[in-house]
PDB file of C-alpha atoms in Angstrom:
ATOM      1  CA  UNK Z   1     250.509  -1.811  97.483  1.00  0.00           C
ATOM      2  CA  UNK Z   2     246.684  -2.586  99.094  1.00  0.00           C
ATOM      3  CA  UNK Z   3     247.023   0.859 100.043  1.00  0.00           C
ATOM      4  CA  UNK Z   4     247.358   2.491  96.875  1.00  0.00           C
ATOM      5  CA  UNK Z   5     244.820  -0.509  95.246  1.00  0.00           C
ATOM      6  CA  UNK Z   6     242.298   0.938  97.092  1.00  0.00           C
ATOM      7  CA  UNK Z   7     242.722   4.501  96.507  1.00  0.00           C
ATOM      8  CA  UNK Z   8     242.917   3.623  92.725  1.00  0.00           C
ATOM      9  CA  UNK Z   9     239.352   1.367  92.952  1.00  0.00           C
ATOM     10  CA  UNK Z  10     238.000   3.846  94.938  1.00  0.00           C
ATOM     11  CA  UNK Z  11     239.156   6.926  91.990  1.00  0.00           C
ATOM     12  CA  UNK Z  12     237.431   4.555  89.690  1.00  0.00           C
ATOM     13  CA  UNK Z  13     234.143   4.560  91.524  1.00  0.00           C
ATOM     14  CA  UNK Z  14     234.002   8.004  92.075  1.00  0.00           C
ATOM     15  CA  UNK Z  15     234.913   8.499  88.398  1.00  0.00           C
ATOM     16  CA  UNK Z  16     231.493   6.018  87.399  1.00  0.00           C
ATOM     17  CA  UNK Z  17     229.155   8.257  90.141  1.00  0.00           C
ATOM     18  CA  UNK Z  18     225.552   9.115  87.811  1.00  0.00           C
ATOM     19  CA  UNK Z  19     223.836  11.723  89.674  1.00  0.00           C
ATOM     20  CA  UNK Z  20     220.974  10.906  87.513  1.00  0.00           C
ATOM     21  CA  UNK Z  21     221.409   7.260  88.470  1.00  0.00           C
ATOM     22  CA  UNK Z  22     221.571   8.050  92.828  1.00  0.00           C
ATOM     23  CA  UNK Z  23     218.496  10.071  92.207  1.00  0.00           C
ATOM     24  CA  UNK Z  24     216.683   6.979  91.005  1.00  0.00           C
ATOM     25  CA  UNK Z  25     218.147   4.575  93.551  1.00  0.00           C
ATOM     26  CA  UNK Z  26     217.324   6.870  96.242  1.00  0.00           C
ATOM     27  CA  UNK Z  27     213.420   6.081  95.744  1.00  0.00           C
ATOM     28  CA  UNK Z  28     214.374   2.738  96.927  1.00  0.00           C
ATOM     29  CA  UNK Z  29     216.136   3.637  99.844  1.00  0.00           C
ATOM     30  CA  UNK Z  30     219.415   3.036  98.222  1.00  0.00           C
ATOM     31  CA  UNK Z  31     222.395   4.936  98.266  1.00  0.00           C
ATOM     32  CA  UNK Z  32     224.807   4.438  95.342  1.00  0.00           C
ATOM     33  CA  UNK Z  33     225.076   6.166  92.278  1.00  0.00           C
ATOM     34  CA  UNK Z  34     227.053   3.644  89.900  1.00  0.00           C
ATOM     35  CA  UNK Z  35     225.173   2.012  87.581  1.00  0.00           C
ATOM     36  CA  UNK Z  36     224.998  -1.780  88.383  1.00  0.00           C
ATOM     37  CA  UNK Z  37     226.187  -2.838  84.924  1.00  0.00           C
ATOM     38  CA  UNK Z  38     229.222  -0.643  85.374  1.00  0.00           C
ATOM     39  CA  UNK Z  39     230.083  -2.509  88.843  1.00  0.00           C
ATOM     40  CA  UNK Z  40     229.795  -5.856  87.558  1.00  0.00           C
ATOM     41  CA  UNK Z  41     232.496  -4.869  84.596  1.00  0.00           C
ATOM     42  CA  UNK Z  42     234.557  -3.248  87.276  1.00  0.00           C
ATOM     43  CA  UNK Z  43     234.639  -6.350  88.941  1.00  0.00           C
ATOM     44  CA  UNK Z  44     234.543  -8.340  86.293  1.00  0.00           C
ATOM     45  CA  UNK Z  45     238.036  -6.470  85.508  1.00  0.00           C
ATOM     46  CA  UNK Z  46     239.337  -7.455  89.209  1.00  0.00           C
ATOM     47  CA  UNK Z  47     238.473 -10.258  89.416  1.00  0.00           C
ATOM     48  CA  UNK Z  48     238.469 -12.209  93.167  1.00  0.00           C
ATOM     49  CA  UNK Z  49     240.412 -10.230  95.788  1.00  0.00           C
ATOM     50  CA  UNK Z  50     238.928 -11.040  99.139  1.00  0.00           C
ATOM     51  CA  UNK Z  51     241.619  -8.403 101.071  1.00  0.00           C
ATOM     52  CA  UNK Z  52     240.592  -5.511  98.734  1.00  0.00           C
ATOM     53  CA  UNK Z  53     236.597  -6.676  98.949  1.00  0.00           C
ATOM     54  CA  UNK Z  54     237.447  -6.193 103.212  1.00  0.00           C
ATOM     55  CA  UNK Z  55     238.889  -3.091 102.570  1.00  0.00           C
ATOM     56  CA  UNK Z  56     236.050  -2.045 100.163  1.00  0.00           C
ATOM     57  CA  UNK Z  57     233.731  -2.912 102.734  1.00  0.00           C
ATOM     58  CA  UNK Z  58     235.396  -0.823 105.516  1.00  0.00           C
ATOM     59  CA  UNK Z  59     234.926   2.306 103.628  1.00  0.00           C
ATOM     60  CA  UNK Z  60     230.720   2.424 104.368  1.00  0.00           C
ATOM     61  CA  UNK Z  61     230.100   3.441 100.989  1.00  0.00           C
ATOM     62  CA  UNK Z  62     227.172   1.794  99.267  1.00  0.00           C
ATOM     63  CA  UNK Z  63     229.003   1.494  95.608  1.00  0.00           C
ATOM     64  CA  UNK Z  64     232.427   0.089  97.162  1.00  0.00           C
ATOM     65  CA  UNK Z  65     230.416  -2.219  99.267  1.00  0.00           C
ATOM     66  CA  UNK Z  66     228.507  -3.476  96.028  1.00  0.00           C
ATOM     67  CA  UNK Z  67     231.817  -4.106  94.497  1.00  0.00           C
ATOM     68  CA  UNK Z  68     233.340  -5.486  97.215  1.00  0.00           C
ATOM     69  CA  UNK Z  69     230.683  -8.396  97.512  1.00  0.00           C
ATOM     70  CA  UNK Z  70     231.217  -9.162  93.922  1.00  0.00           C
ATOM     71  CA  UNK Z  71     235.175  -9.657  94.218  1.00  0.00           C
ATOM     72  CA  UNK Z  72     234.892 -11.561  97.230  1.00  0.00           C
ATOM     73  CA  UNK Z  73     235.217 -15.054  98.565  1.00  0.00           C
ATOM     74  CA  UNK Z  74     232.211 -15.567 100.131  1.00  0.00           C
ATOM     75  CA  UNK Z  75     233.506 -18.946 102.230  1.00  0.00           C
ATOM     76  CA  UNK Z  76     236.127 -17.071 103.949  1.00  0.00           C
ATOM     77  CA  UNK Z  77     234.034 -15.021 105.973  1.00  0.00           C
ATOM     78  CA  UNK Z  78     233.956 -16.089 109.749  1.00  0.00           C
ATOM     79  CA  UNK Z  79     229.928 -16.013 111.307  1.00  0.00           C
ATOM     80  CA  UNK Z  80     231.120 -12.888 113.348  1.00  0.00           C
ATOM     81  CA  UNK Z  81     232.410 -11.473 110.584  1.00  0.00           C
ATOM     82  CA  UNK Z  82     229.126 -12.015 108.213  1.00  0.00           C
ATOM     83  CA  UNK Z  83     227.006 -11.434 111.610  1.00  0.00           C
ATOM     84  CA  UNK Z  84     228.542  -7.525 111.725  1.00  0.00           C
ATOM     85  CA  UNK Z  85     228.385  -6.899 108.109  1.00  0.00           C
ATOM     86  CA  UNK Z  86     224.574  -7.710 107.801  1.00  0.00           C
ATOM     87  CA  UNK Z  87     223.695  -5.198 110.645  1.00  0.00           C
ATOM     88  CA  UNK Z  88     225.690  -2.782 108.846  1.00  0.00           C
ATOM     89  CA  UNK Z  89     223.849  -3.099 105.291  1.00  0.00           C
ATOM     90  CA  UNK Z  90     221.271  -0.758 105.647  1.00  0.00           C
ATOM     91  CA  UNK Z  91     220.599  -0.025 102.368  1.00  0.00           C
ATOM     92  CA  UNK Z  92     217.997  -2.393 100.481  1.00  0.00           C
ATOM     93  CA  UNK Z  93     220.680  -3.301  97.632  1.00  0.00           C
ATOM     94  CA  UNK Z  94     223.894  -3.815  99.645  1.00  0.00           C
ATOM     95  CA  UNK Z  95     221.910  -5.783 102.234  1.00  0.00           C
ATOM     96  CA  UNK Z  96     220.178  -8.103  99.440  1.00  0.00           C
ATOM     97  CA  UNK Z  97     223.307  -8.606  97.357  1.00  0.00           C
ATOM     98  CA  UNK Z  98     224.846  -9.263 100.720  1.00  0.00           C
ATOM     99  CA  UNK Z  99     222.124 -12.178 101.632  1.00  0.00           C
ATOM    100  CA  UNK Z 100     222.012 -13.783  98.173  1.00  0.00           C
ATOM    101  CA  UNK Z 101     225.959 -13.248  96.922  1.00  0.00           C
ATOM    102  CA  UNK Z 102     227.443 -14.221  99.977  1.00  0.00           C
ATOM    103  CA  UNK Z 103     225.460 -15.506 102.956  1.00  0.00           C
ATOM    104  CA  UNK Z 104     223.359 -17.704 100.964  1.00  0.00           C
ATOM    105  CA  UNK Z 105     227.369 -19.664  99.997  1.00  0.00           C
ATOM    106  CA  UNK Z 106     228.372 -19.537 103.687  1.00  0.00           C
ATOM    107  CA  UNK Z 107     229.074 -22.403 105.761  1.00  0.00           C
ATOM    108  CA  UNK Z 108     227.947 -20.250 108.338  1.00  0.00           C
ATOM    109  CA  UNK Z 109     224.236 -19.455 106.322  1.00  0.00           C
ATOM    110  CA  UNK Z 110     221.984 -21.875 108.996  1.00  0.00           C
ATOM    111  CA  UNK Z 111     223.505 -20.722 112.242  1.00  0.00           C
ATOM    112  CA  UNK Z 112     222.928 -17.065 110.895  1.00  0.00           C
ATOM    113  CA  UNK Z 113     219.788 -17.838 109.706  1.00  0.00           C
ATOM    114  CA  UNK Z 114     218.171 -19.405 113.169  1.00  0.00           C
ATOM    115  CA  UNK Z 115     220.478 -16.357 114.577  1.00  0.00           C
ATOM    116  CA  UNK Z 116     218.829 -13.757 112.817  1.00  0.00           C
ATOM    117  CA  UNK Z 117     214.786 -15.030 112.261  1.00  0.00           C
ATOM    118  CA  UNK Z 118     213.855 -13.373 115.898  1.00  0.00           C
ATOM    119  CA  UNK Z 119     216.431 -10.828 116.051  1.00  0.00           C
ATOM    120  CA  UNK Z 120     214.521  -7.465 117.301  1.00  0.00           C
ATOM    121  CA  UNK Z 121     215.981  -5.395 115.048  1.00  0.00           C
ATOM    122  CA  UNK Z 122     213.422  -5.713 111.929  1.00  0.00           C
ATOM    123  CA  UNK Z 123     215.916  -5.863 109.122  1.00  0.00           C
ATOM    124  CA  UNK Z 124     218.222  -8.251 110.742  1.00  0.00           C
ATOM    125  CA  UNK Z 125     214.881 -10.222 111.136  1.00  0.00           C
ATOM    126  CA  UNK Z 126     214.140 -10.343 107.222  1.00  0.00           C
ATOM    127  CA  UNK Z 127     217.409 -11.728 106.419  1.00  0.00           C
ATOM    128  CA  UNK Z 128     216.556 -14.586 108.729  1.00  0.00           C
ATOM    129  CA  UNK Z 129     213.193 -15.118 106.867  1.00  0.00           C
ATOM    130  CA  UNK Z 130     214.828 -14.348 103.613  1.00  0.00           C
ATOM    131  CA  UNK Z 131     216.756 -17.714 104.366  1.00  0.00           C
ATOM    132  CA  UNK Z 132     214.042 -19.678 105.932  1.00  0.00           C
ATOM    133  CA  UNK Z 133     212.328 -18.531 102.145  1.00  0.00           C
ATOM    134  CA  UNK Z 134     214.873 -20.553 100.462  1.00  0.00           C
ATOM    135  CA  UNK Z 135     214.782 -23.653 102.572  1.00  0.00           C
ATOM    136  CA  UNK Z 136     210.975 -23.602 101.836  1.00  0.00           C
ATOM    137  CA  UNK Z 137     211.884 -24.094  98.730  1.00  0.00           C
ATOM    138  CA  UNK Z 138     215.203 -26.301  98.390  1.00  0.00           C
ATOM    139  CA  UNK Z 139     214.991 -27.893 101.817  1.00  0.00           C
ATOM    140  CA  UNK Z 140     211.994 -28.480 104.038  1.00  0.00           C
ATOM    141  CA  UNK Z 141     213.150 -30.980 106.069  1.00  0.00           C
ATOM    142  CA  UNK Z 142     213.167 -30.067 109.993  1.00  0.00           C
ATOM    143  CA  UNK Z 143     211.521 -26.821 109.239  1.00  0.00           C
ATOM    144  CA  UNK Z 144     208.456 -26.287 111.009  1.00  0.00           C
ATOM    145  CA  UNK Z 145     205.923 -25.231 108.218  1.00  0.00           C
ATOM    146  CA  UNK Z 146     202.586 -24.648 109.863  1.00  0.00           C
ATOM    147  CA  UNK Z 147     204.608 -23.176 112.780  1.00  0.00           C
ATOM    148  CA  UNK Z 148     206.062 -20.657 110.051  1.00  0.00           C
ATOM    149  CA  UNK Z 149     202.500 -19.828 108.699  1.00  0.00           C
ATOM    150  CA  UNK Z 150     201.079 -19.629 112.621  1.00  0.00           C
ATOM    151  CA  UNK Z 151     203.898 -16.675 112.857  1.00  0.00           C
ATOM    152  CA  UNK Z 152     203.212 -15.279 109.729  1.00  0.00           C
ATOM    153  CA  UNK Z 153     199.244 -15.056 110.568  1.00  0.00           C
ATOM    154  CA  UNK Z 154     199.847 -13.397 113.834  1.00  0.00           C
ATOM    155  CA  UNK Z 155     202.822 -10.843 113.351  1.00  0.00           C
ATOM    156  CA  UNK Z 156     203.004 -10.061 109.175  1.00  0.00           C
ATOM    157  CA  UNK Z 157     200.053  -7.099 108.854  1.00  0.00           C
ATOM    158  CA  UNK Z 158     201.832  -5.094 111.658  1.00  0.00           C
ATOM    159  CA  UNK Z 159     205.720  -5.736 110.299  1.00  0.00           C
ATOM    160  CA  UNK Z 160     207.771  -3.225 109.103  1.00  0.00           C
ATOM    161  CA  UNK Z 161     208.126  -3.070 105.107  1.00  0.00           C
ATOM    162  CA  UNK Z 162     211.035  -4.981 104.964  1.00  0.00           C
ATOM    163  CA  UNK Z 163     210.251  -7.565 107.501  1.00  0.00           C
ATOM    164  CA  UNK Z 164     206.818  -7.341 106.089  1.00  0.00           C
ATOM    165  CA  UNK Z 165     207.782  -8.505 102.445  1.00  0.00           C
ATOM    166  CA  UNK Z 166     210.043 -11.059 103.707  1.00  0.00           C
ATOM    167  CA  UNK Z 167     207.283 -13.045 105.481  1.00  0.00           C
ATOM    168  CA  UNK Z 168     205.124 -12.160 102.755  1.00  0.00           C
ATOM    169  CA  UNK Z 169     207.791 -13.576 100.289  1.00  0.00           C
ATOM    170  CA  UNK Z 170     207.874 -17.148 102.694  1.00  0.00           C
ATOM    171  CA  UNK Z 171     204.126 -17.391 102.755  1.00  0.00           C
ATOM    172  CA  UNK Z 172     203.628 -17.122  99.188  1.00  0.00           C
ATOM    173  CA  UNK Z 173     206.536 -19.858  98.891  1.00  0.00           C
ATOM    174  CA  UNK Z 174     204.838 -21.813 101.145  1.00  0.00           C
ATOM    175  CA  UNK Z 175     201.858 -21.796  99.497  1.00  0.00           C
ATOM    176  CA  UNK Z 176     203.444 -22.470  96.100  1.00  0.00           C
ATOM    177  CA  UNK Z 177     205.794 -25.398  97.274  1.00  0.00           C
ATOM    178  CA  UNK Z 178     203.955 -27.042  99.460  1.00  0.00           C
ATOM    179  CA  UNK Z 179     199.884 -28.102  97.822  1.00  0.00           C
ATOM    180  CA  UNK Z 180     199.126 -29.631 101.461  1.00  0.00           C
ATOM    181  CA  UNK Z 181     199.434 -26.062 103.142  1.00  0.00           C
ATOM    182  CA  UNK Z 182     198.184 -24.136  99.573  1.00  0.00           C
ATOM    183  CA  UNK Z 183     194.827 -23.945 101.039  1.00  0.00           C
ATOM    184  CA  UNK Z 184     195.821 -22.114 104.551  1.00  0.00           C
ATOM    185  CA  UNK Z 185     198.604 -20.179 102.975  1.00  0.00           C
ATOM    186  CA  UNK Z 186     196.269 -18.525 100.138  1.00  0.00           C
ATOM    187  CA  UNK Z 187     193.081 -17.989 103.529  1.00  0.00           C
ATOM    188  CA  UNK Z 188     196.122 -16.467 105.375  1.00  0.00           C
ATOM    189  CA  UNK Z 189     196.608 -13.570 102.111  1.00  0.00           C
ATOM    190  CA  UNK Z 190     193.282 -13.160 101.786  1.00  0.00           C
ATOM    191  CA  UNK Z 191     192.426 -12.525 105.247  1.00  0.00           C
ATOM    192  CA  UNK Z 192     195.347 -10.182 105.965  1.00  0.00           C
ATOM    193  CA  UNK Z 193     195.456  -8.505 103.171  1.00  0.00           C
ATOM    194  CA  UNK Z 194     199.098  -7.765 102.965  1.00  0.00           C
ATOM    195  CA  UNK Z 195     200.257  -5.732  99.845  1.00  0.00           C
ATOM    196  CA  UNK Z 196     196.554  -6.559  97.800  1.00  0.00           C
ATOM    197  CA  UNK Z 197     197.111  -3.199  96.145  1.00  0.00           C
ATOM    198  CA  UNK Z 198     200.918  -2.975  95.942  1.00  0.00           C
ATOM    199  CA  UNK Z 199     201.825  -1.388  91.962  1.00  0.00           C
ATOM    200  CA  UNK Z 200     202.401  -4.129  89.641  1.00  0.00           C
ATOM    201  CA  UNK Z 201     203.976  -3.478  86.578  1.00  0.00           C
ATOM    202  CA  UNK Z 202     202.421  -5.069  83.506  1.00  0.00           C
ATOM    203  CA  UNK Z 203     203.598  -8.431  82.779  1.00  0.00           C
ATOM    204  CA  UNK Z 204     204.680  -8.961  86.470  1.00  0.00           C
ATOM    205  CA  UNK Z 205     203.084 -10.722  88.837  1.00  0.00           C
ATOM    206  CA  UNK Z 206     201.501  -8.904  92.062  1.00  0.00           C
ATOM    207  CA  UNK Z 207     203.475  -9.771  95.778  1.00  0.00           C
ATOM    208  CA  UNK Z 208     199.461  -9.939  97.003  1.00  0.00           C
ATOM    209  CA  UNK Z 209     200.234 -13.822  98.260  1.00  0.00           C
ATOM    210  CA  UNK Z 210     197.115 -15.440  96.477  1.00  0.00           C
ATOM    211  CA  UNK Z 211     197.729 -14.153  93.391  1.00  0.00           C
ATOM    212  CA  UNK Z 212     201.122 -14.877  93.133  1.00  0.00           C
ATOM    213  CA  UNK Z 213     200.654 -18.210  94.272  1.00  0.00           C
ATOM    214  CA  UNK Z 214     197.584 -19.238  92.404  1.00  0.00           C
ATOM    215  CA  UNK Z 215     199.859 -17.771  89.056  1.00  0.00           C
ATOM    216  CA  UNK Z 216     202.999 -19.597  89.966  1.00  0.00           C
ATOM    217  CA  UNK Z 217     200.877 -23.249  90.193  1.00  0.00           C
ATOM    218  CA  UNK Z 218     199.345 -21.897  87.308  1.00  0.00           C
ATOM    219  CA  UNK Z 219     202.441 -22.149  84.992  1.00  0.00           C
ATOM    220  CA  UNK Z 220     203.997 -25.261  87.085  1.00  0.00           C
ATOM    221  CA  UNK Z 221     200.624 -27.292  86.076  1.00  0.00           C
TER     222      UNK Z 221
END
């Protein structure tokens, strides 16, 4: 019965493939050709099956591992388990839906976190800084702030993209959380210069750590 499940799921997703759609995600590094809206109705339809989402995963493709985080129950992964499946998401998409849909709701998200922030493989890294982001934000307490911005300083210009824009992402949060380390976080931007002329689409506002931090006290005052 799982068996045949999964053969039928996996019929449907090759049935929703866009070319047009994997030709576009494939300037971001991403692999899937479904169109997001159509995966969320898919699983939408299946509601939460945590066997099928392992099975989905198990397959290694991009759109079946998409679905599979939506239908999932992100508590009943073991740390191993969630440890594994993080250095398997390569793709930008899988790995952030991954983070935020299901590693973010773990029991298992702080151990992973101080598990991942050093690890030497640079995407593994970001996830850790990813989550170090969001406790910035929703819980400072016991986190080392000016230690994080000391790190940041020293290692961010010469980071990997990925790793690079997850630093990036914790300074500016810094910066915008935090008014008593506003000052250092916005000398740290300017200084390094990190993503000053990144493409900003009108309306948006730049990743360049000043600016968005200046904007984003901007509209909080």
């Amino acid at each position: 019965m799982a068996t045949t499940m999964l053969a039928e799921v996996t019929a449907e997703l090759v049935a929703l493939e866009d070319p047009k759609a994997r030709e576009v995600n494939a300037r971001h590094g991403d692999d899937h050709g479904v169109h997001l809206g159509a995966l969320r109705a898919l699983a939408k339809r299946l509601k939460t099956q945590h066997d099928l989402a392992r099975q989905l995963w198990a397959t290694g493709d991009a759109s079946a591992r998409l679905l599979a985080i939506l239908i999932c129950r992100p508590r009943a992964f073991e740390r191993d388990e969630l440890d594994v499946m993080l250095r398997e998401a390569r793709a930008p998409k899988v790995h952030d839906w991954l983070l935020n849909y299901v590693v973010k709701k773990s029991p298992h998200s702080e151990e992973l976190r101080l598990a991942w922030f050093a690890d030497p493989d640079p995407v593994v890294a970001s996830a850790g800084w990813a989550l170090t982001t969001e406790r910035v934000t929703k819980k400072p307490e016991s986190l080392d702030l000016p230690g994080l911005l000391t790190v940041i300083e020293a290692e961010m210009k010469d980071a990997p993209d990925r790793l690079q824009w997850a630093m990036n992402h914790c300074l500016a949060q810094i910066g915008i959380a935090h008014a008593e380390h506003r000052a250092q976080a916005i000398d740290i931007g300017e200084r390094l210069q990190v993503l000053r002329d990144y493409p900003t689409s009108p309306g948006c506002t730049s990743p360049f750590a000043p600016t968005w931090i200046s904007e984003m006290v901007r509209r909080a005052g």
